[in-house]
Structures are given as structure tokens and as C-alpha cells.
mmCIF file of C-alpha atoms in Angstrom:
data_model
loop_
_atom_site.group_PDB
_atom_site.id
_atom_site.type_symbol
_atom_site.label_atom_id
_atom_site.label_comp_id
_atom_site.label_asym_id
_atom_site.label_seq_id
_atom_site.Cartn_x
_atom_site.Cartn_y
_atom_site.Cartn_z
ATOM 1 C CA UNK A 1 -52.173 35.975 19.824
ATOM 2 C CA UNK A 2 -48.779 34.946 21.928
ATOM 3 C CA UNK A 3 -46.784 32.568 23.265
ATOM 4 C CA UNK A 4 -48.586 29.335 24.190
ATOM 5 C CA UNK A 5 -47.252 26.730 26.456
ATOM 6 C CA UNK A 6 -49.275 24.169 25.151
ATOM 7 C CA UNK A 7 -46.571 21.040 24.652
ATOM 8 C CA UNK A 8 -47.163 18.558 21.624
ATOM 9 C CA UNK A 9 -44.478 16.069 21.307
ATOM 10 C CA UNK A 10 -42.032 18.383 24.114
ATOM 11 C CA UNK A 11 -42.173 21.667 21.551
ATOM 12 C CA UNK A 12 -43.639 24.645 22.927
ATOM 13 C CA UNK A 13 -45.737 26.517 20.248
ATOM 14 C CA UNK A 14 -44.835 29.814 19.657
ATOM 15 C CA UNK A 15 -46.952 32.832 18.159
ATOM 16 C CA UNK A 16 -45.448 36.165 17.223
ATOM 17 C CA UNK A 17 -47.724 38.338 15.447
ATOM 18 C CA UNK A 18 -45.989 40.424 12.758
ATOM 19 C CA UNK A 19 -46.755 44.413 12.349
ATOM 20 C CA UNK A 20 -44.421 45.271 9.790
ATOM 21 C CA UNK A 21 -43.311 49.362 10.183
ATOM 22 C CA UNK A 22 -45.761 51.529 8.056
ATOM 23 C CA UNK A 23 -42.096 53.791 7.326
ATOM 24 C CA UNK A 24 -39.227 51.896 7.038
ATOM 25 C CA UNK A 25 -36.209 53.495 6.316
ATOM 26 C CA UNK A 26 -35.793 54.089 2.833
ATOM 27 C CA UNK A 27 -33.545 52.061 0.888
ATOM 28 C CA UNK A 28 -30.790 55.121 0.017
ATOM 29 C CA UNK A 29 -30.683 56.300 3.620
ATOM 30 C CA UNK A 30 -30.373 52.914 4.721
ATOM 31 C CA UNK A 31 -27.387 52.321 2.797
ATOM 32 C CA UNK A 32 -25.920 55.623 3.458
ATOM 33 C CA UNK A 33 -26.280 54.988 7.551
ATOM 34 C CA UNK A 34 -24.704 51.291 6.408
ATOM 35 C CA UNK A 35 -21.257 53.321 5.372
ATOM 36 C CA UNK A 36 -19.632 54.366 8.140
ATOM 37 C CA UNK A 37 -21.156 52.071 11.680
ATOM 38 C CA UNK A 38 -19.067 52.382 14.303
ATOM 39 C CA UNK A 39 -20.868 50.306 16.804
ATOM 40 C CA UNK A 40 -24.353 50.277 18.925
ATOM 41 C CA UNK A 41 -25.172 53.824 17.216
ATOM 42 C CA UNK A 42 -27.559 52.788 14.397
ATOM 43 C CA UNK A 43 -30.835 50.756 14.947
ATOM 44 C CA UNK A 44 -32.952 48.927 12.675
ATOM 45 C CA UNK A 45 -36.785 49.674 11.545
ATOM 46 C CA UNK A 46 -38.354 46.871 14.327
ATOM 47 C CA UNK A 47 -38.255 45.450 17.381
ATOM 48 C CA UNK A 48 -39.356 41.695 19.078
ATOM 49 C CA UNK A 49 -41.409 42.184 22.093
ATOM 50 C CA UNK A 50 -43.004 40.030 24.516
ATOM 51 C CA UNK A 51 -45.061 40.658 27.946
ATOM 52 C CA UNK A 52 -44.789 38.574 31.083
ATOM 53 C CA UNK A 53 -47.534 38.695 34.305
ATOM 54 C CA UNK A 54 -47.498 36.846 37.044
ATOM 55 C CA UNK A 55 -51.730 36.136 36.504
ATOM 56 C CA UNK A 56 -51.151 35.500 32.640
ATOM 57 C CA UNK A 57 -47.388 34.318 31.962
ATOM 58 C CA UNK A 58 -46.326 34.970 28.600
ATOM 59 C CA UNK A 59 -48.333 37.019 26.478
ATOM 60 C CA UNK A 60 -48.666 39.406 23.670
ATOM 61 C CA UNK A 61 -45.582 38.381 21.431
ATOM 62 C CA UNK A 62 -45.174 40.781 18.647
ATOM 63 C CA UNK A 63 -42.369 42.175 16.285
ATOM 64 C CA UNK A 64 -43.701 45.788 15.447
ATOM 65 C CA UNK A 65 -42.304 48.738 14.918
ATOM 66 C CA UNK A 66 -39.047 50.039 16.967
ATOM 67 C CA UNK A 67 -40.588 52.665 19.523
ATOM 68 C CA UNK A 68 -39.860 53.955 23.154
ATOM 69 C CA UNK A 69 -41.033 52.544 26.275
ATOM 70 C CA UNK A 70 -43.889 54.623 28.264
ATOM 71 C CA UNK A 71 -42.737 53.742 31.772
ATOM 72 C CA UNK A 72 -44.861 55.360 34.995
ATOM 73 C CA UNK A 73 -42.000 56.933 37.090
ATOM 74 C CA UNK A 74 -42.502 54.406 39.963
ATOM 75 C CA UNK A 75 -41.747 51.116 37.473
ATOM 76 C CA UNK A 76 -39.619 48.522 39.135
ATOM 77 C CA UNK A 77 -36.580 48.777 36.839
ATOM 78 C CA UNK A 78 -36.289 52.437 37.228
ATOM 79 C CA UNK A 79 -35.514 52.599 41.361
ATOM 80 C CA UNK A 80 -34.634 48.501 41.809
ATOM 81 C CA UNK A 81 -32.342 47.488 38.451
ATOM 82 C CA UNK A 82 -33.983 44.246 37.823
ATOM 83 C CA UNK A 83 -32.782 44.005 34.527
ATOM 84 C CA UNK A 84 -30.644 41.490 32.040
ATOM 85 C CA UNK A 85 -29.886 41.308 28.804
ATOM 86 C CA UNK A 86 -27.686 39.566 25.967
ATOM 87 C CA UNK A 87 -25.801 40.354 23.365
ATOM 88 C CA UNK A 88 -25.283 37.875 19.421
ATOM 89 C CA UNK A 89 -25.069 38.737 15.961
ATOM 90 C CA UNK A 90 -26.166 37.986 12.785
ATOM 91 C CA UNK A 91 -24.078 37.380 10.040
ATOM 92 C CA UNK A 92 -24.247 37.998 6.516
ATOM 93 C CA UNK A 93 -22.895 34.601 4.230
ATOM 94 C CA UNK A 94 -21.308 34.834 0.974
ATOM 95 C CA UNK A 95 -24.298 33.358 -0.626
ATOM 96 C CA UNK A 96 -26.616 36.067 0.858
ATOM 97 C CA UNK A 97 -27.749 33.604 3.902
ATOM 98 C CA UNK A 98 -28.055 34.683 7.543
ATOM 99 C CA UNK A 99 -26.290 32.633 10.280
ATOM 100 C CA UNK A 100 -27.225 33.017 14.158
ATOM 101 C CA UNK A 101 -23.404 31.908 16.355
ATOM 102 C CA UNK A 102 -24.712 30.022 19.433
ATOM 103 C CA UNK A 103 -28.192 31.566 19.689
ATOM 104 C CA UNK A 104 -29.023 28.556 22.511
ATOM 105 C CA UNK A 105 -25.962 30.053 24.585
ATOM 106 C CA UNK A 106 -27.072 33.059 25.004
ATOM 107 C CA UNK A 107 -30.375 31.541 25.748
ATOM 108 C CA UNK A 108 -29.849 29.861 28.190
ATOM 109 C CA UNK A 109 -27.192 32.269 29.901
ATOM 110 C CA UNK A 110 -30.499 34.636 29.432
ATOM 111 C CA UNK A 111 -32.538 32.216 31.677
ATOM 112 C CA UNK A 112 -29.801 32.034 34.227
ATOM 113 C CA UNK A 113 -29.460 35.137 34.432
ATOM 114 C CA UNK A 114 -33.361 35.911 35.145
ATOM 115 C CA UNK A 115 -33.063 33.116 37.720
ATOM 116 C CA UNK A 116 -30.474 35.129 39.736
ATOM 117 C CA UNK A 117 -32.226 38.104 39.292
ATOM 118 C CA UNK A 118 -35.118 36.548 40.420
ATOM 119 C CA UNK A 119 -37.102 37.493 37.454
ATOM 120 C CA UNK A 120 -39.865 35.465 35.380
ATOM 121 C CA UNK A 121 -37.603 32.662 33.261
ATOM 122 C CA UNK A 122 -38.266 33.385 29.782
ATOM 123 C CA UNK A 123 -38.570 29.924 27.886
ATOM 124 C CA UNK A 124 -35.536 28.992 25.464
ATOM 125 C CA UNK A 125 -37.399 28.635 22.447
ATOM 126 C CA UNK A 126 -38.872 32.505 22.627
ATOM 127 C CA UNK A 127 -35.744 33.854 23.753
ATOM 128 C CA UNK A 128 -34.666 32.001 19.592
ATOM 129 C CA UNK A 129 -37.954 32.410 17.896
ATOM 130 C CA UNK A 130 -37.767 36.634 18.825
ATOM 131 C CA UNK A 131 -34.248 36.785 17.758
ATOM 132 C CA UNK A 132 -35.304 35.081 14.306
ATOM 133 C CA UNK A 133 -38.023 36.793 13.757
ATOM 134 C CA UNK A 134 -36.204 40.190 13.902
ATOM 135 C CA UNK A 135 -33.602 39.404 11.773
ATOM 136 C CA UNK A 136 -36.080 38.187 8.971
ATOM 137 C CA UNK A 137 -37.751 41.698 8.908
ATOM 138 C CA UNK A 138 -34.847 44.028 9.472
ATOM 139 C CA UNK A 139 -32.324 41.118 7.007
ATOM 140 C CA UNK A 140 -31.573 44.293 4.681
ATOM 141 C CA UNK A 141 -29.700 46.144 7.547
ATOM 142 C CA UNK A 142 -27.073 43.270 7.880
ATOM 143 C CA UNK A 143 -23.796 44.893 6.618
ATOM 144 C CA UNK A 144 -21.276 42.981 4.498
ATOM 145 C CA UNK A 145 -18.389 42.636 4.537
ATOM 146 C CA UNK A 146 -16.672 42.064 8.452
ATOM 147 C CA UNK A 147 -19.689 43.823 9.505
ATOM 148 C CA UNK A 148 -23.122 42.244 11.317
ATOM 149 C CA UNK A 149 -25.825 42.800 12.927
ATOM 150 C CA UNK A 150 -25.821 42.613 16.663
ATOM 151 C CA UNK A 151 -28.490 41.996 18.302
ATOM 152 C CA UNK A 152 -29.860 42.918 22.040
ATOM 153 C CA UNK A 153 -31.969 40.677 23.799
ATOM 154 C CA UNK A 154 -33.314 42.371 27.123
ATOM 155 C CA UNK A 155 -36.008 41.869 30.187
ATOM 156 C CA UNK A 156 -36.648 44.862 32.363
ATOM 157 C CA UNK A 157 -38.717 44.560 35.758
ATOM 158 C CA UNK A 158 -42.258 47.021 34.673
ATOM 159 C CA UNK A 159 -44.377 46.583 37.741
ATOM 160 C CA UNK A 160 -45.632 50.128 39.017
ATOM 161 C CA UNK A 161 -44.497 50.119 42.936
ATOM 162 C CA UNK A 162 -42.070 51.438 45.835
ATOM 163 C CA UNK A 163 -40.839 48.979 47.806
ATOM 164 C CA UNK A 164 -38.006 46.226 47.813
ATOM 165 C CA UNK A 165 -39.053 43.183 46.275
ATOM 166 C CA UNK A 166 -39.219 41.036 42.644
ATOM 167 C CA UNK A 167 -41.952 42.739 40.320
ATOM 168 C CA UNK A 168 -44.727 40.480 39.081
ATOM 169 C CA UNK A 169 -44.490 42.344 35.517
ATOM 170 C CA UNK A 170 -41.520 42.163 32.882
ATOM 171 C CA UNK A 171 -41.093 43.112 29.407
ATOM 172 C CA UNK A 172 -38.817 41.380 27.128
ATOM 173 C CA UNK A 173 -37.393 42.466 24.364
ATOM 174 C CA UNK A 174 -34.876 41.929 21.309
ATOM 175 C CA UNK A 175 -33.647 45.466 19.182
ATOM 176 C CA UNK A 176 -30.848 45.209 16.238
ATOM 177 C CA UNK A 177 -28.248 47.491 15.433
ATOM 178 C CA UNK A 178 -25.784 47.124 12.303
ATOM 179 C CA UNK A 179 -22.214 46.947 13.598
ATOM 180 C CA UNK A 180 -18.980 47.496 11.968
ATOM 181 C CA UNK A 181 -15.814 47.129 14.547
ATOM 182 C CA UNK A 182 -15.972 47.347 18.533
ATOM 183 C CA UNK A 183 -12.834 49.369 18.747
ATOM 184 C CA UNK A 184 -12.326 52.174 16.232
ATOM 185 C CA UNK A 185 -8.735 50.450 15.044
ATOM 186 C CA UNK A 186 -10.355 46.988 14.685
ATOM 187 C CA UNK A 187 -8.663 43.991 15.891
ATOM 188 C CA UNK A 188 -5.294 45.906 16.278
ATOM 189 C CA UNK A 189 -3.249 45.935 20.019
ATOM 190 C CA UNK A 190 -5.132 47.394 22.747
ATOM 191 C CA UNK A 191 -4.358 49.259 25.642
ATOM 192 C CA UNK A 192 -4.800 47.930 29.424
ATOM 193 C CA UNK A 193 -5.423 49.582 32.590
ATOM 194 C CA UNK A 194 -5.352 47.684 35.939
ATOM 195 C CA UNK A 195 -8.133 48.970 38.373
ATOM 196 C CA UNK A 196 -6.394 48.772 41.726
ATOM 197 C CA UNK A 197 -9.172 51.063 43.215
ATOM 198 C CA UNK A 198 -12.150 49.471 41.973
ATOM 199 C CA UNK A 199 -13.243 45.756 42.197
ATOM 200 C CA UNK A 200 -16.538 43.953 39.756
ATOM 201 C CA UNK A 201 -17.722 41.591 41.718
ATOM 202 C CA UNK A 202 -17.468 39.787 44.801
ATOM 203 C CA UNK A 203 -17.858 35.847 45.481
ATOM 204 C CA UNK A 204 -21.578 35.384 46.133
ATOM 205 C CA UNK A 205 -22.755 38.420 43.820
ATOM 206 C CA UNK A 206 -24.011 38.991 40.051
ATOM 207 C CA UNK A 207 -20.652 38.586 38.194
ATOM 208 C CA UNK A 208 -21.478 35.652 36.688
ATOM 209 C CA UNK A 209 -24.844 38.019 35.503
ATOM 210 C CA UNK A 210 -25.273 39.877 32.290
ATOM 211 C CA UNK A 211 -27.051 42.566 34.256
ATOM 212 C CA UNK A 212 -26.456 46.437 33.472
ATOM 213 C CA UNK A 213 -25.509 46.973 37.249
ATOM 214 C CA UNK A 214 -22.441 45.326 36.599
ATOM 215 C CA UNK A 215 -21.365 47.383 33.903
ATOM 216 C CA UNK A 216 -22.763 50.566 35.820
ATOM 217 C CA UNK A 217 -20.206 49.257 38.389
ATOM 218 C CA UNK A 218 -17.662 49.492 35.696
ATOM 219 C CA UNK A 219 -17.901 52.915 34.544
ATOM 220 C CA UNK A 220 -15.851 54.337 36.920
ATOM 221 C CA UNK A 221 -12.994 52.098 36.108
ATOM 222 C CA UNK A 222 -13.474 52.552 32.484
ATOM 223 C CA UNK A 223 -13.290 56.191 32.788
ATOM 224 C CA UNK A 224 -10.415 56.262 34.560
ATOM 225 C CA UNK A 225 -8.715 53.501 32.000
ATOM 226 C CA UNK A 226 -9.143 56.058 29.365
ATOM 227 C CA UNK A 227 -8.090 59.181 31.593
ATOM 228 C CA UNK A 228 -4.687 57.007 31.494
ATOM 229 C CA UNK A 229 -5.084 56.648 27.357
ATOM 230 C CA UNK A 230 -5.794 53.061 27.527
ATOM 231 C CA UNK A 231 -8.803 51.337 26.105
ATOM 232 C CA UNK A 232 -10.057 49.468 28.384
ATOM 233 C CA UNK A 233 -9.880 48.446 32.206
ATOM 234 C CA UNK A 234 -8.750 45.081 33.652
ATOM 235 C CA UNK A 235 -9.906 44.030 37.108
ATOM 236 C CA UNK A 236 -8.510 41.966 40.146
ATOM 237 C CA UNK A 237 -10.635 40.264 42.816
ATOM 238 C CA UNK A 238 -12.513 41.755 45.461
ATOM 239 C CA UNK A 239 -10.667 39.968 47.807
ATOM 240 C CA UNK A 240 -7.091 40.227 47.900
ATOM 241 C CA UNK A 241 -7.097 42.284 44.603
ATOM 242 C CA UNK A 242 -4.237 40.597 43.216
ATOM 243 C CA UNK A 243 -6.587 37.914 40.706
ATOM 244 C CA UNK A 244 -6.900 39.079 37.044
ATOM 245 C CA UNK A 245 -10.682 38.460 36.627
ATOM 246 C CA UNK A 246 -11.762 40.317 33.348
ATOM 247 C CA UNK A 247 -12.344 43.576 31.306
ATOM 248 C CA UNK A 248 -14.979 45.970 31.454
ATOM 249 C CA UNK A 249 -16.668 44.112 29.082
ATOM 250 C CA UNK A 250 -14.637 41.476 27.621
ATOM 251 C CA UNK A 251 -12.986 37.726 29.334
ATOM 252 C CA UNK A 252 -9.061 37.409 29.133
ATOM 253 C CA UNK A 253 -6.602 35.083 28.117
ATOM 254 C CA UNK A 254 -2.995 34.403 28.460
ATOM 255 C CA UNK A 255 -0.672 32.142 25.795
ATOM 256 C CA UNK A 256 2.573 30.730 27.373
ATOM 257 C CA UNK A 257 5.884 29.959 25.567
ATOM 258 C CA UNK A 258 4.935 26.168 25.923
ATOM 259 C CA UNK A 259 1.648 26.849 24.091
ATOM 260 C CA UNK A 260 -0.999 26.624 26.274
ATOM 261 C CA UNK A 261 -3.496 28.704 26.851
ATOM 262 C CA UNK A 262 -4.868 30.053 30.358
ATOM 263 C CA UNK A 263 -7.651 32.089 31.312
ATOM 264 C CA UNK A 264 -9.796 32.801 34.707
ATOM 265 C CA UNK A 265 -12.053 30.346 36.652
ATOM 266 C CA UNK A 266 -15.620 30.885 36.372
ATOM 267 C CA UNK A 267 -17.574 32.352 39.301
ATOM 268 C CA UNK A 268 -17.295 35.821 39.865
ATOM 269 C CA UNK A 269 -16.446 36.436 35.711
ATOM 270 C CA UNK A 270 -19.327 36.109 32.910
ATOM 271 C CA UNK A 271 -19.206 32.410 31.415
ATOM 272 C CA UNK A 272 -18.519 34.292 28.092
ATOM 273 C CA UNK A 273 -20.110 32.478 25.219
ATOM 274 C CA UNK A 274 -16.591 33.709 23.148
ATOM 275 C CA UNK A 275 -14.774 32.867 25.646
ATOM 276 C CA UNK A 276 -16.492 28.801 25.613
ATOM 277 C CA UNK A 277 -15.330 28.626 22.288
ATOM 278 C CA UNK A 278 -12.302 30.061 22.271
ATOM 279 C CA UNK A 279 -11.753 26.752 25.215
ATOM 280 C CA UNK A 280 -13.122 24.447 22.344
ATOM 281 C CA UNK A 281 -11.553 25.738 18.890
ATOM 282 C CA UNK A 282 -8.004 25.404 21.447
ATOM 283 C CA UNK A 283 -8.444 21.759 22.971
ATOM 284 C CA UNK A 284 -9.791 20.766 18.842
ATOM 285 C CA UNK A 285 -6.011 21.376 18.088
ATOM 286 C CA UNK A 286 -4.698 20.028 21.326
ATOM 287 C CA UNK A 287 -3.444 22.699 23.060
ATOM 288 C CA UNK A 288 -3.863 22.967 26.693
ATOM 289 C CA UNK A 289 -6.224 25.180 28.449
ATOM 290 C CA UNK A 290 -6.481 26.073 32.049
ATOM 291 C CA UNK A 291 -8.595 27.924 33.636
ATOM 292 C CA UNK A 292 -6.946 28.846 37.103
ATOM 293 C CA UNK A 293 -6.596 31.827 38.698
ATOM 294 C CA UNK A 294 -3.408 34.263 37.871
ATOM 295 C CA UNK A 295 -2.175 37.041 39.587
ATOM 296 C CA UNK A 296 -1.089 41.146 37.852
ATOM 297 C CA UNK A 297 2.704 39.962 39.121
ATOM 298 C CA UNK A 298 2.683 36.541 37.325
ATOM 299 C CA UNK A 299 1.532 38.745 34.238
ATOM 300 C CA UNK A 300 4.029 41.413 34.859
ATOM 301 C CA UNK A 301 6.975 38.784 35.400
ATOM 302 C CA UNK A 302 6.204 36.249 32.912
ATOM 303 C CA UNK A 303 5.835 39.337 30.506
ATOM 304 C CA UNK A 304 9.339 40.415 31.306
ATOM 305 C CA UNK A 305 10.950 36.903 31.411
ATOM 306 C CA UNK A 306 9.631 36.263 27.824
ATOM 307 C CA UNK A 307 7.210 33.336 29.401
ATOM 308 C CA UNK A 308 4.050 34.757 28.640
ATOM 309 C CA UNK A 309 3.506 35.137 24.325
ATOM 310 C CA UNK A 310 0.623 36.940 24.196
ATOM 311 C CA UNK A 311 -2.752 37.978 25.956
ATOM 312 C CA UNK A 312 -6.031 38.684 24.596
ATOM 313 C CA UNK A 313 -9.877 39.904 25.062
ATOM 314 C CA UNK A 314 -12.716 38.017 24.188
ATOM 315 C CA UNK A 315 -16.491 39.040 24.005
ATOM 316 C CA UNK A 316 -19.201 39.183 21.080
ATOM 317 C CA UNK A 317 -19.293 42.874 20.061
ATOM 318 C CA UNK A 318 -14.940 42.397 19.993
ATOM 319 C CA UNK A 319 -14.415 39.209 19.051
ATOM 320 C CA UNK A 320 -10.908 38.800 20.201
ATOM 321 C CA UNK A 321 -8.871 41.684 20.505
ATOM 322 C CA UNK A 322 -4.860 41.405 21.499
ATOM 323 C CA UNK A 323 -3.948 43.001 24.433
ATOM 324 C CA UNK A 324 -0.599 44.709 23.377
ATOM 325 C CA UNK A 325 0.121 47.148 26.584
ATOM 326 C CA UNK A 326 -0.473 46.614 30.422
ATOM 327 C CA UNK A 327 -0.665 50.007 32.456
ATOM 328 C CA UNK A 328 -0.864 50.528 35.583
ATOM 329 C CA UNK A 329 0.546 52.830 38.855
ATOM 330 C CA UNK A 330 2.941 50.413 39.009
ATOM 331 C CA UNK A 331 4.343 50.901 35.576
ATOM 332 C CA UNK A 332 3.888 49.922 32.270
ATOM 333 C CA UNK A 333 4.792 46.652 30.296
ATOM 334 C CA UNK A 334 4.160 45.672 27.136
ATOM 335 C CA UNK A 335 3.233 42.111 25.429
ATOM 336 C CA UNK A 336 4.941 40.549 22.418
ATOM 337 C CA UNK A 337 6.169 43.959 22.065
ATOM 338 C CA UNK A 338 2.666 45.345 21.673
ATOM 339 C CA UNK A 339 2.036 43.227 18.661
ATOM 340 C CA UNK A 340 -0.686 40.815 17.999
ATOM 341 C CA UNK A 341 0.640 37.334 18.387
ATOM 342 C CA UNK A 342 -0.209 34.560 15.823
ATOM 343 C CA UNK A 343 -2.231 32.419 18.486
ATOM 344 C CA UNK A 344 -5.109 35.509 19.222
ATOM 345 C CA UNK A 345 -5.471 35.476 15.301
ATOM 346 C CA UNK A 346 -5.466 32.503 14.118
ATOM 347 C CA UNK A 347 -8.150 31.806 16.892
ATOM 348 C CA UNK A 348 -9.881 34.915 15.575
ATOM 349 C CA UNK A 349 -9.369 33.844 11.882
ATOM 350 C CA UNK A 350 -10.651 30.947 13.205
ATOM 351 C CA UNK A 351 -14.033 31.590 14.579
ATOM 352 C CA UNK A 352 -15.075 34.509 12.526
ATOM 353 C CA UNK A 353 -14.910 32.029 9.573
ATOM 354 C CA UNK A 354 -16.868 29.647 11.277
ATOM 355 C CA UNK A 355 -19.356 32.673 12.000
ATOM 356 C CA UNK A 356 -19.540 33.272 8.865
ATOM 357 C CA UNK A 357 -19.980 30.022 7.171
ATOM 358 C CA UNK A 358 -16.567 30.207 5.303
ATOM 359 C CA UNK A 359 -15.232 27.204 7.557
ATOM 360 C CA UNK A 360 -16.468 24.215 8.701
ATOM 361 C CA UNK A 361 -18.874 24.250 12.037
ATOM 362 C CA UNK A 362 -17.431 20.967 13.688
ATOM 363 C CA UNK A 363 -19.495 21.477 17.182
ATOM 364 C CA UNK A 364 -23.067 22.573 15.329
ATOM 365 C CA UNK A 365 -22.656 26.293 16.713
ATOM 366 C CA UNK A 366 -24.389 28.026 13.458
ATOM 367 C CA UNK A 367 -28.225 28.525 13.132
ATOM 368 C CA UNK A 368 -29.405 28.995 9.489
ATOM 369 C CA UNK A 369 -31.791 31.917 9.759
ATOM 370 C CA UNK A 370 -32.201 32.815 5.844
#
């Protein structure tokens, strides 16, 4: 049993067998673990898995039991980093459903990102169908409340060789976790620092990628962001390193006194599925929206000057997250006098509701799972 390509009226057919865990996690301890979730350190009972060879394609697409990986030490994604992966969540509805935000985003950022990689394309519909499945058998470890269950799409190179080129073998794969907030004081003010050391990506490169070698890149940065007691980093361009490109793990945006809103150009950033409709939900109540490129002095002087409102980070795991203080070796500044602004909530009012089917879904961004 699998994946078969076999096309009847333009609908690939899609197999997963189902091996349900012999030991789930009890009910109590399940609840217990469901108390206090931080974020990314709790797992569910399963996993969606599917195989890829270059003599068979797609094969052996199961949702079994969450185990580890045997790897042989020479396996491509060990010594070469041919690897991608996504990130969504499931949320819980008041009347006990399940919605998927944008699951066809992320799938097909997930095939453009194998593309660049150079990695097997994994068809849309599996990429959806493995995401479903897993949150119909794990549905008990969605939280309520604010909380959800993210989940963690991946592909990692597993041919067995030395030697610099694509493998011919890839495993893909979707785990779950049950999330409460990103940071630990939820959507309050965070803290800035400007890398003016280290750059993310370079015109030409895998920034536009959701690859773990550019967060691996980021590491450094983000260490040294919280060395200075600030949450997160902030980059500039590789170039002239004066661009504001975007966070360790999160796109920016900036709200002026005249209302509109501006955030990076796409290219050397991640086209943030957040960030897409943070564009849309914005132009639906006609504000204006650039995306153009601005510099750390523009931010620094339209700060001071009283011209720039409020700024803000975007991403799944954060949502949106207000960007109170700007540090850097140049000084300090704050925004809106570290307060959240009214535009970065009502925009996150705005699209958690719609995440959680207590709004209306205008653009047809929610999947019905359950």
C-alpha cells in the first residue's frame, strides 16, 4: 500500500495505511503534559511517513507509531544538509472541530522548497492528506483554549554515500507537538537585536528556503541577541548591511503615522505564509501595503520623529508579536514606547479568529479536518 499516481478525473489517489500505536499515552498523563506546553517540547503518540526512490517514486505511506530514525552514519542528510521542512497548526473550534490555516501554502512552499534543494517534489495532495491524517489520530492532543497543535512537515536526503551530489532516497515526514505560546510572555513587546556581524542570506542563495541550514546560520546571531537580553535577532542584507530583511525566525513589519503598512521585498526573506495574510487581512480594509526595502536608520529616525507607530513579527509558531525595543551597538530605541500598538493586534485579533473559526474566512484559508 502507498501513494499511487494513477490520475482519474486530475486527482491523484492517495493510500496511507494506518498502524495505530499499541501504547498511547494514557488519557491522565496526556492531560497532565497538556497543562503547562511551552512550545516544540511535547510530541504526540504518531507520526505520517512516506518513502521516496528514484527506481520506485513514492512509496510506503503510513501513519504509525512516533519512533526514531535508524540512519547509517554515511546518509546524505547527515554530511550534505539536504533537508526542508514546514511548519502549520491545527486548531481546536468551539464546537470541538479541527481547522487546518492554509495547509495548500505550506504545500506548495514545501515543493518549492524541494525544488531548490534539488530534492524529489513531493506531490501537493500528500504533503495535505499526511497532515490530515495525523491530526485525526493524535485529535485528543489539540489543546484548548489559545493553544494548538503545530505540526512539522519534513523531507531529509537518506541515501547511504560520500560524495557531493543530490541523493536518490528521501524520507518525508509530518510529527505534531501541542503548543501553548512561542514566547514565554505571549503576545506581549519583544526585544530586538540588530546583527551587524552576521548576515542570512545572500541574493542567489536559500533565503527564500525553509531549510534548517538557514536557521543553523542563525544561531549565532540568536545567541548573541539574547547575550544582549533581547529576544530575538533582526538582520540586514548581505550586501551593504544596512536592509532590514527579517528575524531569526519570524518576517517584519512597520506601521506609519499615515497608516500604511510596510514590510521587506521577497527574495532573500521566506515568503511567510503569516506574513501573505497579514498583506491580505490589510489591503481587505484598505490600508496600504508596501513591500520595499527599508534601512536600520529609517527605523531608528522615523522611530524618534514619531513617524513610524509600531513594528511587528510575523511567523506561525508566533503569530504576530510587537516589537517594542530595538537594540543595537549603536544604541537603543524603543517603539510606541515599547507598547503594543492597536494595528499588530487588531491584525492578530484578526487572524487568530479566523484560525479559529470564530470569524468569517472571506479568502477560503480554513480546511475542515474534523
Amino acid at each position: 500500500m502507498g501513494v499511487s499516481f494513477e490520475k482519474i478525473d486530475g486527482t491523484i489517489l492517495i493510500d496511507f495505511e494506518t498502524r495505530p500505536s499499541p501504547n498511547p499515552t494514557p488519557d491522565e498523563e496526556r492531560a497532565a503534559k497538556l497543562i503547562d506546553l511551552g512550545f516544540g517540547r511535547i510530541f504526540t503518540d504518531h507520526m505520517a511517513v512516506v518513502h521516496y526512490s528514484q527506481a520506485k517514486g513514492w512509496y510506503d505511506a503510513r501513519v504509525e507509531s512516533r519512533a526514531s530514525f535508524l540512519l547509517d552514519p554515511a546518509t546524505a542528510v547527515l554530511h550534505y544538509a539536504q533537508e526542508i521542512f514546514e511548519g502549520l497548526k491545527a486548531y481546536k473550534r468551539d464546537d470541538g472541530g479541527v481547522n487546518l490555516f492554509r495547509p495548500d501554502a505550506n504545500a506548495r512552499r514545501f515543493r518549492s522548497s524541494a525544488d531548490r534543494m534539488a530534492m524529489a517534489p513531493l506531490p501537493e495532495p500528500v504533503f495535505i492528506e499526511a497532515v490530515e491524517q495525523l491530526v485525526r489520530i493524535d485529535r485528543e492532543w489539540i489543546p484548548g483554549g489559545e493553544g494548538s497543535l503545530y505540526l512539522r512537515p519534513f523531507m531529509i536526503a537518506t541515501e547511504v554515500f560520500l560524495g557531493v551530489k543530490p541523493s536518490t532516497d528521501y524520507v518525508f515526514a509530518v510529527i505534531a507537538s501541542p503548543v501553548g505560546s512561542y514566547f514565554k510572555g505571549g503576545p506581549a513587546p519583544v526585544s530586538i537585536w540588530v546583527s551587524e556581524t552576521y548576515t542570512r542570506a545572500a541574493i542567489g542563495g536559500t533565503g527564500a528556503v525553509k531549510c534548517g541550514g538557514n536557521y543553523a546560520a542563525s544561531l549565532r546571531a540568536q545567541a548573541e541577541a539574547i547575550e544582549h537580553g533581547c529576544d530575538q535577532v533582526v538582520f540586514l542584507d548581505a550586501v551593504e548591511r544596512r536592509y532590514i530583511e527579517e528575524l531569526g525566525g519570524m518576517n517584519v513589519f512597520f506601521v506609519f503615522d499615515d497608516g500604511s503598512l510596510l514590510t521587506p521585498p521577497l527574495g532573500t526573506i521566506l515568503p511567510g505564509i503569516t506574513r501573505d495574510s497579514i498583506i491580505t487581512l490589510a489591503k481587505d480594509v484598505g490600508k496600504r501595503v508596501r513591500e520595499e526595502t527599508y534601512t536600520i536608520d529609517q527605523w531608528r529616525a522615523d522611530a524618534a520623529s514619531g513617524k513610524l507607530k509600531e513594528a511587528f513579527a510575523c511567523g506561525t509558531a508566533a503569530v504576530i508579536s510587537p516589537i517594542g525595543k530595538v537594540c543595537s551597538t549603536s544604541g537603543d530605541f524603543l517603539i510606541n514606547g515599547g507598547a503594543a500598538g492597536p494595528v499588530a493586534m487588531g491584525l492578530r485579533k484578526q487572524l487568530v479568529d479566523i484560525q479559529y473559526g470564530r470569524a468569517a474566512d472571506p479568502h477560503n484559508w480554513i480546511r475542515k479536518v474534523l
